Amino acid sequence: MERLEPMDILNAPTPEEAILAKIGKWIFSSYITEHKSVTVIFKKDTPKNILNLFQKNTDLFIALTDYKVNKTYEIAK
């Protein structure tokens, strides 16, 4: 087992980063609308719990995109 040093806790992901990573694995693409907001397109086999998690946490994406992210999404065909 690897020994943890006191400063290793600083390398642990925050809960917000963990949520973004979980959602990010299922994103197929995205685009910016004419209203300067982002619409996300998910892979077609994305689980419903990931879609619900996305809708509850769209505010976390502002740090990544500098745009408002729409709570509505699209599924890839």
PDB file of N, CA and C in Angstrom:
ATOM      1  N   MET A   1       0.842  -1.177   0.000  1.00  0.00           N
ATOM      2  CA  MET A   1       0.000   0.000   0.000  1.00  0.00           C
ATOM      3  C   MET A   1       0.887   1.239   0.000  1.00  0.00           C
ATOM      4  N   GLU A   2       0.508   2.208  -0.774  1.00  0.00           N
ATOM      5  CA  GLU A   2       1.286   3.437  -0.899  1.00  0.00           C
ATOM      6  C   GLU A   2       1.104   4.301   0.347  1.00  0.00           C
ATOM      7  N   ARG A   3       2.195   4.862   0.796  1.00  0.00           N
ATOM      8  CA  ARG A   3       2.157   5.715   1.978  1.00  0.00           C
ATOM      9  C   ARG A   3       1.719   7.123   1.577  1.00  0.00           C
ATOM     10  N   LEU A   4       0.766   7.690   2.305  1.00  0.00           N
ATOM     11  CA  LEU A   4       0.280   9.037   2.030  1.00  0.00           C
ATOM     12  C   LEU A   4       1.057  10.055   2.848  1.00  0.00           C
ATOM     13  N   GLU A   5       1.457  11.080   2.213  1.00  0.00           N
ATOM     14  CA  GLU A   5       2.134  12.182   2.881  1.00  0.00           C
ATOM     15  C   GLU A   5       1.100  13.225   3.281  1.00  0.00           C
ATOM     16  N   PRO A   6       1.388  14.073   4.271  1.00  0.00           N
ATOM     17  CA  PRO A   6       0.420  15.083   4.719  1.00  0.00           C
ATOM     18  C   PRO A   6      -0.056  16.015   3.605  1.00  0.00           C
ATOM     19  N   MET A   7       0.773  16.313   2.621  1.00  0.00           N
ATOM     20  CA  MET A   7       0.392  17.244   1.569  1.00  0.00           C
ATOM     21  C   MET A   7      -0.407  16.566   0.449  1.00  0.00           C
ATOM     22  N   ASP A   8      -0.543  15.227   0.474  1.00  0.00           N
ATOM     23  CA  ASP A   8      -1.279  14.524  -0.571  1.00  0.00           C
ATOM     24  C   ASP A   8      -2.751  14.910  -0.601  1.00  0.00           C
ATOM     25  N   ILE A   9      -3.290  15.349   0.514  1.00  0.00           N
ATOM     26  CA  ILE A   9      -4.692  15.745   0.563  1.00  0.00           C
ATOM     27  C   ILE A   9      -4.963  16.911  -0.388  1.00  0.00           C
ATOM     28  N   LEU A  10      -3.951  17.712  -0.666  1.00  0.00           N
ATOM     29  CA  LEU A  10      -4.125  18.843  -1.574  1.00  0.00           C
ATOM     30  C   LEU A  10      -4.297  18.395  -3.017  1.00  0.00           C
ATOM     31  N   ASN A  11      -3.871  17.200  -3.349  1.00  0.00           N
ATOM     32  CA  ASN A  11      -4.015  16.664  -4.706  1.00  0.00           C
ATOM     33  C   ASN A  11      -5.347  15.965  -4.932  1.00  0.00           C
ATOM     34  N   ALA A  12      -6.117  15.755  -3.879  1.00  0.00           N
ATOM     35  CA  ALA A  12      -7.400  15.074  -4.009  1.00  0.00           C
ATOM     36  C   ALA A  12      -8.393  15.978  -4.744  1.00  0.00           C
ATOM     37  N   PRO A  13      -9.204  15.408  -5.641  1.00  0.00           N
ATOM     38  CA  PRO A  13     -10.185  16.234  -6.345  1.00  0.00           C
ATOM     39  C   PRO A  13     -11.283  16.724  -5.403  1.00  0.00           C
ATOM     40  N   THR A  14     -11.761  17.915  -5.682  1.00  0.00           N
ATOM     41  CA  THR A  14     -12.874  18.454  -4.901  1.00  0.00           C
ATOM     42  C   THR A  14     -14.148  17.737  -5.324  1.00  0.00           C
ATOM     43  N   PRO A  15     -15.197  17.815  -4.539  1.00  0.00           N
ATOM     44  CA  PRO A  15     -16.465  17.191  -4.953  1.00  0.00           C
ATOM     45  C   PRO A  15     -16.969  17.741  -6.298  1.00  0.00           C
ATOM     46  N   GLU A  16     -16.749  19.027  -6.532  1.00  0.00           N
ATOM     47  CA  GLU A  16     -17.175  19.641  -7.796  1.00  0.00           C
ATOM     48  C   GLU A  16     -16.389  19.067  -8.977  1.00  0.00           C
ATOM     49  N   GLU A  17     -15.094  18.876  -8.806  1.00  0.00           N
ATOM     50  CA  GLU A  17     -14.270  18.292  -9.860  1.00  0.00           C
ATOM     51  C   GLU A  17     -14.681  16.846 -10.147  1.00  0.00           C
ATOM     52  N   ALA A  18     -15.049  16.135  -9.111  1.00  0.00           N
ATOM     53  CA  ALA A  18     -15.493  14.746  -9.289  1.00  0.00           C
ATOM     54  C   ALA A  18     -16.794  14.695 -10.083  1.00  0.00           C
ATOM     55  N   ILE A  19     -17.708  15.618  -9.813  1.00  0.00           N
ATOM     56  CA  ILE A  19     -18.969  15.678 -10.559  1.00  0.00           C
ATOM     57  C   ILE A  19     -18.701  16.013 -12.018  1.00  0.00           C
ATOM     58  N   LEU A  20     -17.864  17.001 -12.277  1.00  0.00           N
ATOM     59  CA  LEU A  20     -17.537  17.381 -13.658  1.00  0.00           C
ATOM     60  C   LEU A  20     -16.873  16.228 -14.415  1.00  0.00           C
ATOM     61  N   ALA A  21     -16.006  15.504 -13.747  1.00  0.00           N
ATOM     62  CA  ALA A  21     -15.335  14.365 -14.387  1.00  0.00           C
ATOM     63  C   ALA A  21     -16.337  13.263 -14.726  1.00  0.00           C
ATOM     64  N   LYS A  22     -17.263  13.001 -13.808  1.00  0.00           N
ATOM     65  CA  LYS A  22     -18.264  11.961 -14.034  1.00  0.00           C
ATOM     66  C   LYS A  22     -19.157  12.326 -15.228  1.00  0.00           C
ATOM     67  N   ILE A  23     -19.576  13.588 -15.312  1.00  0.00           N
ATOM     68  CA  ILE A  23     -20.416  14.042 -16.423  1.00  0.00           C
ATOM     69  C   ILE A  23     -19.599  14.096 -17.716  1.00  0.00           C
ATOM     70  N   GLY A  24     -18.363  14.576 -17.617  1.00  0.00           N
ATOM     71  CA  GLY A  24     -17.521  14.771 -18.794  1.00  0.00           C
ATOM     72  C   GLY A  24     -17.257  13.505 -19.589  1.00  0.00           C
ATOM     73  N   LYS A  25     -17.267  12.361 -18.938  1.00  0.00           N
ATOM     74  CA  LYS A  25     -17.038  11.087 -19.634  1.00  0.00           C
ATOM     75  C   LYS A  25     -18.145  10.769 -20.630  1.00  0.00           C
ATOM     76  N   TRP A  26     -19.312  11.390 -20.461  1.00  0.00           N
ATOM     77  CA  TRP A  26     -20.468  11.081 -21.300  1.00  0.00           C
ATOM     78  C   TRP A  26     -20.775  12.169 -22.324  1.00  0.00           C
ATOM     79  N   ILE A  27     -20.011  13.258 -22.340  1.00  0.00           N
ATOM     80  CA  ILE A  27     -20.270  14.344 -23.292  1.00  0.00           C
ATOM     81  C   ILE A  27     -19.711  13.969 -24.659  1.00  0.00           C
ATOM     82  N   PHE A  28     -20.555  14.086 -25.676  1.00  0.00           N
ATOM     83  CA  PHE A  28     -20.163  13.808 -27.054  1.00  0.00           C
ATOM     84  C   PHE A  28     -19.617  15.073 -27.716  1.00  0.00           C
ATOM     85  N   SER A  29     -20.324  16.189 -27.520  1.00  0.00           N
ATOM     86  CA  SER A  29     -19.950  17.457 -28.134  1.00  0.00           C
ATOM     87  C   SER A  29     -20.736  18.578 -27.460  1.00  0.00           C
ATOM     88  N   SER A  30     -20.509  19.807 -27.925  1.00  0.00           N
ATOM     89  CA  SER A  30     -21.279  20.955 -27.448  1.00  0.00           C
ATOM     90  C   SER A  30     -21.183  22.061 -28.490  1.00  0.00           C
ATOM     91  N   TYR A  31     -22.075  23.019 -28.397  1.00  0.00           N
ATOM     92  CA  TYR A  31     -22.017  24.166 -29.291  1.00  0.00           C
ATOM     93  C   TYR A  31     -22.568  25.400 -28.594  1.00  0.00           C
ATOM     94  N   ILE A  32     -22.152  26.564 -29.089  1.00  0.00           N
ATOM     95  CA  ILE A  32     -22.603  27.841 -28.535  1.00  0.00           C
ATOM     96  C   ILE A  32     -23.787  28.323 -29.360  1.00  0.00           C
ATOM     97  N   THR A  33     -24.861  28.688 -28.677  1.00  0.00           N
ATOM     98  CA  THR A  33     -26.055  29.178 -29.358  1.00  0.00           C
ATOM     99  C   THR A  33     -25.918  30.659 -29.663  1.00  0.00           C
ATOM    100  N   GLU A  34     -26.886  31.192 -30.406  1.00  0.00           N
ATOM    101  CA  GLU A  34     -26.849  32.621 -30.727  1.00  0.00           C
ATOM    102  C   GLU A  34     -27.078  33.495 -29.500  1.00  0.00           C
ATOM    103  N   HIS A  35     -27.556  32.903 -28.410  1.00  0.00           N
ATOM    104  CA  HIS A  35     -27.771  33.640 -27.164  1.00  0.00           C
ATOM    105  C   HIS A  35     -26.562  33.570 -26.230  1.00  0.00           C
ATOM    106  N   LYS A  36     -25.422  33.176 -26.768  1.00  0.00           N
ATOM    107  CA  LYS A  36     -24.164  33.080 -26.006  1.00  0.00           C
ATOM    108  C   LYS A  36     -24.282  32.121 -24.820  1.00  0.00           C
ATOM    109  N   SER A  37     -24.945  31.010 -25.054  1.00  0.00           N
ATOM    110  CA  SER A  37     -24.993  29.955 -24.049  1.00  0.00           C
ATOM    111  C   SER A  37     -24.567  28.652 -24.735  1.00  0.00           C
ATOM    112  N   VAL A  38     -24.242  27.655 -23.948  1.00  0.00           N
ATOM    113  CA  VAL A  38     -23.726  26.392 -24.472  1.00  0.00           C
ATOM    114  C   VAL A  38     -24.785  25.300 -24.325  1.00  0.00           C
ATOM    115  N   THR A  39     -24.971  24.546 -25.388  1.00  0.00           N
ATOM    116  CA  THR A  39     -25.823  23.362 -25.356  1.00  0.00           C
ATOM    117  C   THR A  39     -24.912  22.142 -25.464  1.00  0.00           C
ATOM    118  N   VAL A  40     -25.107  21.206 -24.563  1.00  0.00           N
ATOM    119  CA  VAL A  40     -24.273  20.002 -24.498  1.00  0.00           C
ATOM    120  C   VAL A  40     -24.978  18.856 -25.206  1.00  0.00           C
ATOM    121  N   ILE A  41     -24.209  18.078 -25.966  1.00  0.00           N
ATOM    122  CA  ILE A  41     -24.715  16.887 -26.633  1.00  0.00           C
ATOM    123  C   ILE A  41     -24.071  15.674 -25.967  1.00  0.00           C
ATOM    124  N   PHE A  42     -24.914  14.786 -25.432  1.00  0.00           N
ATOM    125  CA  PHE A  42     -24.422  13.595 -24.747  1.00  0.00           C
ATOM    126  C   PHE A  42     -24.407  12.401 -25.696  1.00  0.00           C
ATOM    127  N   LYS A  43     -23.571  11.421 -25.374  1.00  0.00           N
ATOM    128  CA  LYS A  43     -23.540  10.161 -26.117  1.00  0.00           C
ATOM    129  C   LYS A  43     -24.915   9.501 -26.011  1.00  0.00           C
ATOM    130  N   LYS A  44     -25.284   8.722 -27.024  1.00  0.00           N
ATOM    131  CA  LYS A  44     -26.648   8.196 -27.062  1.00  0.00           C
ATOM    132  C   LYS A  44     -26.948   7.157 -25.992  1.00  0.00           C
ATOM    133  N   ASP A  45     -25.956   6.538 -25.404  1.00  0.00           N
ATOM    134  CA  ASP A  45     -26.206   5.549 -24.353  1.00  0.00           C
ATOM    135  C   ASP A  45     -25.954   6.093 -22.942  1.00  0.00           C
ATOM    136  N   THR A  46     -26.034   7.418 -22.793  1.00  0.00           N
ATOM    137  CA  THR A  46     -25.781   8.059 -21.500  1.00  0.00           C
ATOM    138  C   THR A  46     -26.852   7.656 -20.490  1.00  0.00           C
ATOM    139  N   PRO A  47     -26.451   7.199 -19.301  1.00  0.00           N
ATOM    140  CA  PRO A  47     -27.427   6.811 -18.272  1.00  0.00           C
ATOM    141  C   PRO A  47     -28.241   8.016 -17.787  1.00  0.00           C
ATOM    142  N   LYS A  48     -29.458   7.754 -17.399  1.00  0.00           N
ATOM    143  CA  LYS A  48     -30.378   8.801 -16.922  1.00  0.00           C
ATOM    144  C   LYS A  48     -29.813   9.518 -15.694  1.00  0.00           C
ATOM    145  N   ASN A  49     -29.099   8.802 -14.817  1.00  0.00           N
ATOM    146  CA  ASN A  49     -28.563   9.452 -13.615  1.00  0.00           C
ATOM    147  C   ASN A  49     -27.495  10.494 -13.968  1.00  0.00           C
ATOM    148  N   ILE A  50     -26.763  10.293 -15.055  1.00  0.00           N
ATOM    149  CA  ILE A  50     -25.771  11.277 -15.499  1.00  0.00           C
ATOM    150  C   ILE A  50     -26.485  12.515 -16.041  1.00  0.00           C
ATOM    151  N   LEU A  51     -27.565  12.304 -16.787  1.00  0.00           N
ATOM    152  CA  LEU A  51     -28.332  13.426 -17.320  1.00  0.00           C
ATOM    153  C   LEU A  51     -28.955  14.246 -16.194  1.00  0.00           C
ATOM    154  N   ASN A  52     -29.460  13.577 -15.172  1.00  0.00           N
ATOM    155  CA  ASN A  52     -30.015  14.281 -14.009  1.00  0.00           C
ATOM    156  C   ASN A  52     -28.927  15.039 -13.261  1.00  0.00           C
ATOM    157  N   LEU A  53     -27.771  14.419 -13.113  1.00  0.00           N
ATOM    158  CA  LEU A  53     -26.646  15.073 -12.443  1.00  0.00           C
ATOM    159  C   LEU A  53     -26.216  16.320 -13.210  1.00  0.00           C
ATOM    160  N   PHE A  54     -26.211  16.236 -14.531  1.00  0.00           N
ATOM    161  CA  PHE A  54     -25.874  17.384 -15.367  1.00  0.00           C
ATOM    162  C   PHE A  54     -26.862  18.527 -15.144  1.00  0.00           C
ATOM    163  N   GLN A  55     -28.150  18.221 -15.165  1.00  0.00           N
ATOM    164  CA  GLN A  55     -29.158  19.263 -15.004  1.00  0.00           C
ATOM    165  C   GLN A  55     -29.083  19.946 -13.646  1.00  0.00           C
ATOM    166  N   LYS A  56     -28.678  19.232 -12.626  1.00  0.00           N
ATOM    167  CA  LYS A  56     -28.558  19.803 -11.284  1.00  0.00           C
ATOM    168  C   LYS A  56     -27.277  20.614 -11.098  1.00  0.00           C
ATOM    169  N   ASN A  57     -26.278  20.413 -11.974  1.00  0.00           N
ATOM    170  CA  ASN A  57     -24.961  21.016 -11.764  1.00  0.00           C
ATOM    171  C   ASN A  57     -24.448  21.820 -12.948  1.00  0.00           C
ATOM    172  N   THR A  58     -25.323  22.401 -13.742  1.00  0.00           N
ATOM    173  CA  THR A  58     -24.871  23.177 -14.898  1.00  0.00           C
ATOM    174  C   THR A  58     -24.053  24.394 -14.494  1.00  0.00           C
ATOM    175  N   ASP A  59     -24.287  24.908 -13.296  1.00  0.00           N
ATOM    176  CA  ASP A  59     -23.516  26.072 -12.838  1.00  0.00           C
ATOM    177  C   ASP A  59     -22.027  25.770 -12.673  1.00  0.00           C
ATOM    178  N   LEU A  60     -21.645  24.517 -12.509  1.00  0.00           N
ATOM    179  CA  LEU A  60     -20.231  24.163 -12.357  1.00  0.00           C
ATOM    180  C   LEU A  60     -19.454  24.345 -13.658  1.00  0.00           C
ATOM    181  N   PHE A  61     -20.144  24.304 -14.803  1.00  0.00           N
ATOM    182  CA  PHE A  61     -19.482  24.395 -16.100  1.00  0.00           C
ATOM    183  C   PHE A  61     -19.053  25.813 -16.455  1.00  0.00           C
ATOM    184  N   ILE A  62     -19.572  26.820 -15.756  1.00  0.00           N
ATOM    185  CA  ILE A  62     -19.213  28.212 -16.050  1.00  0.00           C
ATOM    186  C   ILE A  62     -17.714  28.419 -15.883  1.00  0.00           C
ATOM    187  N   ALA A  63     -17.114  27.760 -14.910  1.00  0.00           N
ATOM    188  CA  ALA A  63     -15.671  27.893 -14.690  1.00  0.00           C
ATOM    189  C   ALA A  63     -14.864  27.344 -15.865  1.00  0.00           C
ATOM    190  N   LEU A  64     -15.420  26.387 -16.593  1.00  0.00           N
ATOM    191  CA  LEU A  64     -14.715  25.785 -17.725  1.00  0.00           C
ATOM    192  C   LEU A  64     -14.959  26.513 -19.037  1.00  0.00           C
ATOM    193  N   THR A  65     -16.160  27.049 -19.224  1.00  0.00           N
ATOM    194  CA  THR A  65     -16.533  27.575 -20.528  1.00  0.00           C
ATOM    195  C   THR A  65     -16.643  29.091 -20.594  1.00  0.00           C
ATOM    196  N   ASP A  66     -16.806  29.759 -19.484  1.00  0.00           N
ATOM    197  CA  ASP A  66     -17.084  31.196 -19.422  1.00  0.00           C
ATOM    198  C   ASP A  66     -18.417  31.547 -20.067  1.00  0.00           C
ATOM    199  N   TYR A  67     -19.247  30.561 -20.335  1.00  0.00           N
ATOM    200  CA  TYR A  67     -20.584  30.750 -20.876  1.00  0.00           C
ATOM    201  C   TYR A  67     -21.584  30.082 -19.954  1.00  0.00           C
ATOM    202  N   LYS A  68     -22.836  30.547 -20.023  1.00  0.00           N
ATOM    203  CA  LYS A  68     -23.905  29.877 -19.301  1.00  0.00           C
ATOM    204  C   LYS A  68     -24.203  28.574 -20.036  1.00  0.00           C
ATOM    205  N   VAL A  69     -24.362  27.489 -19.315  1.00  0.00           N
ATOM    206  CA  VAL A  69     -24.661  26.186 -19.910  1.00  0.00           C
ATOM    207  C   VAL A  69     -26.151  25.915 -19.735  1.00  0.00           C
ATOM    208  N   ASN A  70     -26.822  25.601 -20.839  1.00  0.00           N
ATOM    209  CA  ASN A  70     -28.259  25.308 -20.804  1.00  0.00           C
ATOM    210  C   ASN A  70     -28.526  24.036 -20.022  1.00  0.00           C
ATOM    211  N   LYS A  71     -29.609  24.050 -19.243  1.00  0.00           N
ATOM    212  CA  LYS A  71     -30.012  22.839 -18.537  1.00  0.00           C
ATOM    213  C   LYS A  71     -30.590  21.808 -19.510  1.00  0.00           C
ATOM    214  N   THR A  72     -31.097  22.290 -20.645  1.00  0.00           N
ATOM    215  CA  THR A  72     -31.584  21.357 -21.665  1.00  0.00           C
ATOM    216  C   THR A  72     -30.386  20.832 -22.434  1.00  0.00           C
ATOM    217  N   TYR A  73     -30.453  19.623 -22.872  1.00  0.00           N
ATOM    218  CA  TYR A  73     -29.348  18.969 -23.553  1.00  0.00           C
ATOM    219  C   TYR A  73     -29.879  18.231 -24.767  1.00  0.00           C
ATOM    220  N   GLU A  74     -28.979  17.716 -25.564  1.00  0.00           N
ATOM    221  CA  GLU A  74     -29.337  16.899 -26.718  1.00  0.00           C
ATOM    222  C   GLU A  74     -28.621  15.560 -26.592  1.00  0.00           C
ATOM    223  N   ILE A  75     -29.192  14.568 -27.257  1.00  0.00           N
ATOM    224  CA  ILE A  75     -28.578  13.244 -27.286  1.00  0.00           C
ATOM    225  C   ILE A  75     -28.071  13.002 -28.709  1.00  0.00           C
ATOM    226  N   ALA A  76     -26.855  12.509 -28.856  1.00  0.00           N
ATOM    227  CA  ALA A  76     -26.288  12.228 -30.164  1.00  0.00           C
ATOM    228  C   ALA A  76     -27.098  11.154 -30.880  1.00  0.00           C
ATOM    229  N   LYS A  77     -27.162  11.264 -32.185  1.00  0.00           N
ATOM    230  CA  LYS A  77     -27.945  10.291 -32.977  1.00  0.00           C
ATOM    231  C   LYS A  77     -27.095   9.130 -33.411  1.00  0.00           C
TER     232      LYS A  77
END
